[in-house]
C-alpha positions as semicolon CSV with decimal commas, in nm:
position;residue;x (nm);y (nm);z (nm)
1;M;-1,499;0,604;-1,575
2;D;-1,441;0,453;-1,283
3;R;-1,144;0,629;-1,036
4;A;-0,914;0,381;-1,085
5;A;-0,932;0,550;-1,500
6;Y;-0,969;0,829;-1,421
7;R;-0,645;0,843;-1,150
8;S;-0,399;0,648;-1,449
9;L;-0,527;0,975;-1,686
10;V;-0,466;1,231;-1,422
11;E;-0,075;1,073;-1,370
12;Q;-0,008;1,035;-1,792
13;L;-0,135;1,444;-1,762
14;A;0,072;1,532;-1,449
15;L;0,362;1,681;-1,669
16;P;0,557;2,026;-1,644
17;L;0,332;2,316;-1,865
18;S;0,690;2,336;-2,067
19;A;0,613;1,971;-2,186
20;W;0,271;1,917;-2,403
21;P;0,108;1,592;-2,378
22;H;0,060;1,334;-2,674
23;F;-0,369;1,351;-2,597
24;A;-0,427;1,198;-2,899
25;A;-0,185;0,879;-2,803
26;I;-0,332;0,898;-2,466
27;A;-0,670;0,853;-2,573
28;R;-0,683;0,501;-2,792
29;T;-0,464;0,387;-2,494
30;S;-0,705;0,388;-2,291
31;G;-1,027;0,435;-2,414
32;V;-1,152;0,742;-2,421
33;S;-1,197;1,027;-2,644
34;F;-0,969;1,353;-2,727
35;D;-1,231;1,565;-2,565
36;T;-1,246;1,364;-2,271
37;V;-0,808;1,339;-2,195
38;F;-0,827;1,748;-2,282
39;S;-1,079;1,895;-2,060
40;I;-0,884;1,617;-1,739
41;Y;-0,574;1,795;-1,868
42;S;-0,763;2,117;-1,919
43;Q;-0,877;2,056;-1,405
44;E;-0,593;1,978;-1,343
45;V;-0,376;2,279;-1,507
46;Q;-0,621;2,487;-1,361
47;N;-0,516;2,257;-0,938
48;R;-0,230;2,300;-1,026
49;V;-0,236;2,734;-1,068
50;L;-0,476;2,674;-0,739
51;R;-0,243;2,566;-0,537
52;T;0,075;2,718;-0,640
53;N;-0,055;3,109;-0,776
54;H;-0,032;3,237;-0,383
55;V;0,248;3,160;-0,360
56;V;0,363;3,280;-0,702
57;K;0,145;3,657;-0,638
58;A;0,426;3,607;-0,285
59;G;0,729;3,690;-0,491
60;I;0,618;3,894;-0,806
61;E;0,832;4,136;-0,700
62;S;1,170;3,941;-0,691
63;H;1,076;3,824;-1,030
64;A;0,954;4,140;-1,170
65;Q;1,302;4,215;-1,148
66;R;1,454;3,952;-1,285
67;Y;1,188;4,054;-1,639
68;L;1,344;4,356;-1,577
69;A;1,730;4,223;-1,568
70;G;1,636;4,050;-1,963
71;M;1,518;3,678;-1,861
72;D;1,265;3,626;-2,042
73;A;0,915;3,622;-1,962
74;L;0,798;3,233;-2,115
75;Q;1,109;3,125;-2,020
76;L;0,985;3,304;-1,687
77;A;0,695;3,085;-1,646
78;F;0,822;2,699;-1,715
79;E;1,073;2,790;-1,471
80;L;0,820;2,824;-1,184
81;D;0,613;2,572;-1,431
82;F;0,309;2,849;-1,405
83;P;0,069;2,935;-1,735
84;P;0,297;3,172;-1,899
85;C;-0,029;3,448;-1,961
86;V;-0,101;3,424;-1,613
87;L;0,281;3,494;-1,493
88;V;0,279;3,770;-1,793
89;R;-0,086;3,936;-1,642
90;R;0,065;3,924;-1,312
91;L;0,416;4,082;-1,421
92;L;0,179;4,417;-1,636
93;E;0,029;4,456;-1,277
94;A;0,413;4,467;-1,062
95;L;0,494;4,652;-1,344
96;Q;0,324;4,960;-1,275
97;L;0,238;5,032;-1,642
98;G;-0,067;5,220;-1,664
99;L;-0,251;4,887;-1,644
100;A;-0,556;4,829;-1,516
101;K;-0,654;4,450;-1,552
102;E;-0,946;4,570;-1,874
103;R;-0,667;4,716;-2,038
104;I;-0,420;4,393;-1,954
105;T;-0,740;4,118;-2,056
106;R;-0,763;4,412;-2,382
107;V;-0,304;4,378;-2,397
108;L;-0,376;4,012;-2,387
109;R;-0,688;3,968;-2,651
110;D;-0,513;4,228;-2,930
111;P;-0,091;4,243;-2,845
112;G;-0,115;4,524;-3,110
113;Q;-0,234;4,737;-2,875
114;L;-0,057;4,807;-2,602
115;P;0,164;5,031;-2,733
116;T;-0,117;5,251;-2,728
117;L;-0,252;5,189;-2,380
118;V;0,086;5,214;-2,126
119;S;0,135;5,529;-1,943
120;P;0,385;5,744;-2,126
121;D;0,554;5,877;-1,767
122;A;0,518;5,439;-1,643
123;L;0,719;5,362;-1,878
124;E;0,980;5,588;-1,886
125;K;1,057;5,525;-1,572
126;L;1,014;5,180;-1,631
127;A;1,296;5,204;-1,861
128;G;1,506;5,378;-1,668
129;A;1,513;5,067;-1,371
130;A;1,503;4,779;-1,615
131;A;1,855;4,982;-1,691
132;A;1,899;4,933;-1,347
133;A;1,879;4,617;-1,334
134;V;2,078;4,500;-1,592
135;A;2,387;4,751;-1,506
136;M;2,365;4,645;-1,127
137;P;2,267;4,294;-1,087
138;G;2,312;4,254;-0,754
139;S;2,063;4,201;-0,421
140;S;1,648;4,281;-0,372
141;A;1,714;4,565;-0,164
142;A;2,020;4,763;-0,325
143;G;1,870;4,650;-0,661
144;A;1,577;4,834;-0,572
145;D;1,764;5,137;-0,492
146;N;1,985;5,128;-0,782
147;C;1,678;5,125;-0,966
148;E;1,480;5,420;-0,777
149;A;1,785;5,715;-0,761
150;A;1,860;5,570;-1,227
151;A;1,531;5,555;-1,280
152;G;1,487;5,963;-1,115
153;Q;1,775;6,069;-1,341
154;I;1,696;5,935;-1,688
155;Q;1,306;6,054;-1,601
156;Q;1,425;6,421;-1,603
157;E;1,670;6,371;-1,851
158;Q;1,385;6,224;-2,107
159;Q;1,138;6,423;-1,968
160;Q;1,344;6,713;-2,102
161;Q;1,355;6,554;-2,429
162;Q;0,973;6,492;-2,428
163;Q;0,900;6,885;-2,361
164;Q;1,114;6,962;-2,705
165;Q;0,965;6,720;-2,931
166;Q;0,665;6,695;-2,809
167;K;0,374;6,868;-3,027
168;P;0,048;7,008;-2,901
169;G;-0,230;6,742;-3,058
170;E;-0,037;6,476;-3,110
171;S;-0,127;6,080;-2,896
172;F;0,064;5,871;-2,809
173;L;0,171;5,700;-3,120
174;D;0,273;6,032;-3,304
175;Q;0,555;6,023;-3,007
176;A;0,692;5,691;-3,064
177;A;0,953;5,767;-3,290
178;A;1,066;6,109;-3,053
179;L;1,087;5,816;-2,720
180;P;1,441;5,706;-2,626
181;E;1,496;5,406;-2,731
182;Q;1,554;5,229;-2,358
183;C;1,157;5,287;-2,372
184;R;1,160;5,185;-2,761
185;R;1,314;4,852;-2,710
186;L;1,175;4,797;-2,352
187;L;0,817;4,759;-2,522
188;E;0,896;4,647;-2,774
189;R;1,033;4,357;-2,579
190;L;0,684;4,345;-2,387
191;Q;0,479;4,329;-2,675
192;R;0,723;4,037;-2,792
193;D;0,673;3,878;-2,453
194;V;0,273;3,912;-2,431
195;E;0,280;3,745;-2,732
196;A;0,488;3,456;-2,693
197;C;0,323;3,339;-2,355
198;V;-0,029;3,426;-2,516
199;L;0,052;3,153;-2,735
200;C;0,208;2,917;-2,587
201;D;-0,039;2,935;-2,280
202;R;-0,353;2,700;-2,422
203;I;-0,539;2,685;-2,083
204;Y;-0,602;3,043;-2,022
205;S;-0,506;3,217;-2,320
206;P;-0,752;3,455;-2,492
207;A;-0,817;3,152;-2,757
208;S;-0,848;2,889;-2,519
209;D;-1,138;3,001;-2,310
210;A;-1,387;3,139;-2,646
211;A;-1,305;2,829;-2,768
212;R;-1,434;2,701;-2,420
213;H;-1,742;2,927;-2,462
214;S;-1,826;2,792;-2,804
215;A;-1,867;2,485;-2,748
216;G;-2,105;2,542;-2,382
217;A;-2,268;2,640;-2,674
218;E;-2,236;2,417;-2,904
219;Y;-2,331;2,108;-2,706
220;E;-2,618;2,360;-2,601
221;E;-2,736;2,359;-2,857
222;R;-2,719;1,981;-2,919
223;L;-2,937;1,940;-2,586
224;N;-3,214;2,123;-2,750
225;A;-3,189;1,904;-3,096
226;A;-3,199;1,598;-2,968
227;L;-3,522;1,729;-2,705
228;A;-3,643;1,808;-2,995
229;A;-3,634;1,521;-3,234
230;A;-3,707;1,306;-2,890
231;G;-4,023;1,538;-2,885
232;V;-4,030;1,662;-2,572
233;A;-4,131;1,955;-2,492
234;F;-3,929;2,218;-2,271
235;W;-3,793;2,570;-2,196
236;T;-3,470;2,749;-2,333
237;E;-3,241;2,874;-2,008
238;G;-3,291;3,224;-2,257
239;Q;-3,641;3,172;-2,168
240;L;-3,609;3,096;-1,846
241;R;-3,429;3,439;-1,803
242;S;-3,714;3,632;-1,959
243;R;-3,992;3,542;-1,726
244;G;-3,765;3,585;-1,437
245;Y;-3,595;3,347;-1,324
246;H;-3,216;3,376;-1,195
247;K;-3,051;3,023;-1,191
248;T;-3,191;2,879;-1,441
249;P;-3,045;2,542;-1,656
250;D;-3,026;2,467;-1,979
251;A;-3,377;2,319;-2,041
252;R;-3,712;2,328;-1,786
253;L;-3,911;2,020;-1,889
254;Q;-4,271;2,163;-1,941
255;V;-4,416;1,762;-1,913
256;P;-4,196;1,576;-1,698
257;I;-4,034;1,276;-1,868
258;A;-3,830;0,899;-1,648
259;V;-3,560;0,870;-1,747
260;Q;-3,413;0,484;-1,630
261;G;-3,658;0,593;-1,403
262;R;-3,591;0,864;-1,226
263;I;-3,781;1,173;-1,251
264;V;-3,690;1,445;-1,462
265;N;-3,801;1,790;-1,400
266;W;-3,421;1,981;-1,635
267;I;-3,123;1,882;-1,786
268;D;-2,848;2,064;-1,732
269;S;-2,540;2,036;-2,004
270;K;-2,201;2,005;-1,871
271;A;-1,927;2,034;-2,188
272;T;-1,648;1,961;-1,949
273;F;-1,573;1,533;-1,777
274;G;-1,736;1,603;-1,432
275;D;-1,462;1,523;-1,150
276;D;-1,498;1,500;-0,742
277;K;-1,390;1,907;-0,771
278;L;-1,642;2,043;-1,005
279;H;-1,927;1,808;-0,955
280;R;-1,874;1,952;-0,544
281;Q;-1,911;2,308;-0,656
282;Q;-2,143;2,299;-0,936
283;Q;-2,337;2,070;-0,682
284;Q;-2,367;2,364;-0,445
285;E;-2,391;2,616;-0,696
286;Q;-2,656;2,533;-0,906
287;Y;-2,765;2,184;-0,877
288;E;-2,918;2,187;-0,511
289;R;-3,139;2,535;-0,643
290;Y;-3,242;2,330;-0,944
291;V;-3,366;2,095;-0,728
292;N;-3,545;2,282;-0,509
293;R;-3,746;2,479;-0,741
294;F;-3,804;2,251;-1,038
295;G;-3,771;1,865;-0,788
296;P;-3,489;1,600;-0,922
297;G;-3,316;1,646;-1,220
298;L;-3,051;1,529;-1,519
299;V;-2,720;1,674;-1,594
300;I;-2,547;1,479;-1,877
301;Y;-2,160;1,539;-1,834
302;W;-2,053;1,528;-2,250
303;H;-1,651;1,461;-2,178
304;G;-1,709;1,194;-1,880
305;F;-1,733;1,170;-1,529
306;I;-1,656;0,898;-1,199
307;A;-1,916;0,709;-1,196
308;D;-1,907;0,724;-0,795
309;L;-2,064;1,084;-0,787
310;N;-2,377;0,917;-0,939
311;R;-2,503;0,857;-0,579
312;D;-2,757;1,137;-0,543
313;E;-3,117;1,052;-0,601
314;N;-3,237;1,321;-0,718
315;V;-2,956;1,448;-0,954
316;L;-2,904;1,131;-1,272
317;L;-2,601;1,204;-1,432
318;M;-2,475;1,039;-1,782
319;D;-2,218;1,089;-2,040
320;R;-2,500;1,123;-2,335
321;F;-2,874;1,193;-2,372
322;P;-3,055;0,948;-2,374
323;R;-3,119;0,664;-2,603
324;P;-3,494;0,658;-2,661
325;D;-3,632;0,326;-2,519
326;E;-3,437;0,461;-2,170
327;I;-3,738;0,752;-2,193
328;L;-4,095;0,751;-2,072
329;Q;-4,303;1,013;-2,140
330;L;-4,650;1,084;-2,040
331;P;-4,936;1,012;-2,353
332;C;-4,986;1,248;-2,629
333;L;-5,397;1,322;-2,602
334;P;-5,626;1,421;-2,914
335;V;-5,661;1,785;-2,901
336;L;-6,099;1,859;-2,963
337;P;-6,207;2,090;-3,111
338;A;-6,396;2,331;-2,818
339;A;-6,747;2,296;-2,811
340;A;-6,984;2,626;-2,826
341;P;-7,018;2,763;-2,475
342;L;-7,356;2,743;-2,289
343;A;-7,511;3,135;-2,260
344;A;-7,583;3,046;-1,852
345;P;-7,503;2,758;-1,637
346;L;-7,757;2,388;-1,597
347;T;-7,931;2,466;-1,270
348;P;-7,974;2,067;-1,111
349;A;-8,387;2,184;-1,132
350;A;-8,362;2,179;-1,476
351;A;-8,151;1,890;-1,562
352;G;-8,375;1,713;-1,308
353;A;-8,738;1,850;-1,543
354;G;-8,546;1,773;-1,868
355;Q;-8,424;1,425;-1,718
356;A;-8,882;1,383;-1,639
357;A;-9,012;1,496;-1,957
358;A;-8,755;1,252;-2,093
359;A;-8,791;0,938;-1,841
360;G;-9,240;1,022;-1,954
361;A;-9,195;1,056;-2,307
362;V;-9,011;0,735;-2,296
363;A;-9,323;0,557;-2,072
364;A;-9,582;0,690;-2,334
365;V;-9,506;0,529;-2,675
366;P;-9,608;0,122;-2,732
367;S;-9,375;-0,137;-2,624
368;G;-9,299;-0,156;-3,030
369;G;-9,144;0,193;-3,108
370;A;-8,836;0,154;-2,922
371;V;-8,634;0,406;-3,211
372;A;-8,906;0,625;-3,210
373;A;-8,937;0,626;-2,778
374;A;-8,577;0,717;-2,806
375;A;-8,592;1,012;-3,055
376;E;-8,917;1,141;-2,897
377;A;-8,742;1,105;-2,529
378;D;-8,398;1,279;-2,702
379;N;-8,647;1,603;-2,850
380;A;-8,819;1,593;-2,431
381;H;-8,533;1,673;-2,323
382;T;-8,414;1,914;-2,550
383;E;-8,680;2,043;-2,528
384;A;-8,641;2,128;-2,154
385;A;-8,277;2,115;-2,151
386;A;-8,381;2,478;-2,361
387;A;-8,691;2,571;-2,130
388;A;-8,390;2,547;-1,854
389;L;-8,171;2,769;-2,014
390;A;-8,444;3,039;-2,058
391;V;-8,537;3,046;-1,673
392;A;-8,124;3,090;-1,581
393;S;-8,162;3,397;-1,846
394;A;-8,434;3,538;-1,694
395;T;-8,304;3,460;-1,344
396;E;-7,979;3,711;-1,403
397;T;-8,232;3,958;-1,583
398;A;-8,460;3,986;-1,304
399;A;-8,088;3,934;-1,056
400;A;-7,957;4,292;-1,223
401;E;-8,301;4,494;-1,166
402;P;-8,456;4,598;-0,877
403;I;-8,632;4,429;-0,645
404;G;-9,009;4,408;-0,680
405;V;-8,987;4,487;-1,030
406;P;-9,182;4,262;-1,235
407;T;-8,970;4,060;-1,511
408;Q;-9,075;3,935;-1,894
409;L;-9,103;3,550;-1,854
410;P;-9,124;3,304;-2,103
411;P;-9,462;3,168;-2,220
412;G;-9,559;2,914;-1,920
413;V;-9,240;2,999;-1,673
414;Q;-9,311;3,111;-1,358
415;C;-9,009;3,314;-1,149
416;T;-9,102;3,431;-0,829
417;P;-8,937;3,757;-0,710
418;L;-8,688;3,725;-0,456
419;R;-8,717;3,928;-0,137
420;P;-8,470;4,123;0,059
421;V;-8,364;3,898;0,361
422;A;-8,427;4,101;0,696
423;P;-8,069;4,145;0,910
424;S;-8,012;3,941;1,158
425;C;-7,921;4,236;1,380
426;S;-7,936;4,632;1,308
427;L;-7,553;4,787;1,191
428;D;-7,537;5,005;1,523
429;S;-7,600;4,736;1,754
430;T;-7,303;4,682;2,014
431;P;-7,054;4,458;1,956
432;V;-7,022;4,167;2,165
433;N;-6,746;4,099;2,400
434;R;-6,588;3,806;2,346
435;R;-6,262;3,635;2,435
């Protein structure tokens, strides 16, 4: 995709989060796939969050006060043009319900777990703050002081009621009926708002995260199937990690191939669209390391990429798996059965003796028997090779025995025992001072 077409798509998708683009219509008019349009939209929303996250985080206390005063969390997210799931996570952190980040993630995945994860004392205090915020809406400073005063008074009354009604061994769910009416209403409201934000957020919700993870695994399997169908031997990412590699591509080729005239040692699969920001980040974190370790490679952005990004000579970019006519592989050599190993290596002297004996046998045969001469030469060469093997075996036996002990050799073969060589200097000689 050229840069002009990409900018046109971004302009069509730059809508407020309260509006949902018609991805199918935009895909038809732009001549691209539905997945490409949705991938570009997801990246645009993520870039928007990066630009505005610090602003929302700085004013989260005032947003929490507005929520306690009765404003809907989903409406507040649309007003701030901020993803609902990200905003409700910030609100749960600011409301101080005793929820750590891991517990908030569990609440977003299953809002029904909220009553079992919040702190009862924090919920009672928050209910008092909510009542004060509704009764006396004013400035942020005065409202906060009034909330604290009202929360302290209501908390004392609620603690007395809880001590009278609480029984040993009861869980928080068992005590839910004994909670004051304000706490129950606040807990139900929190749960409804979490459910609404999760349902209306298609970029940062747990379902969206699971869909992205599933799509990544699906396209990795598609890559592996295409490599197997093309007859390309490779190691998967799991196999490379089992061998101790930390940063690994999705497929490491056992034998390099050429794609469009460029050498490829590895292939990485990306189930997304390759824009400037994503490609630059992946280039620094992954691709450069792959090139340094394995050599040039191929990256497949299955949902397309900006065309002018394909300028790195070591990283080839494509939006599909290469066609068979684009792939050049080394020819497959036939695998022959392994020959029986020799008992000992053939020495040059024995090889020369065999050749001389074969030549003598050829010369001794009359000129009329060329076939017989070849057969006799072959027999002579075989006998010479056998004799050379016997000499080599005897030499190994003699080397293994103490020097001076006679060795049994085959008939007709003579071998002179090895003698020790006098050392050139004694071990206790004075070393030479070399500078």
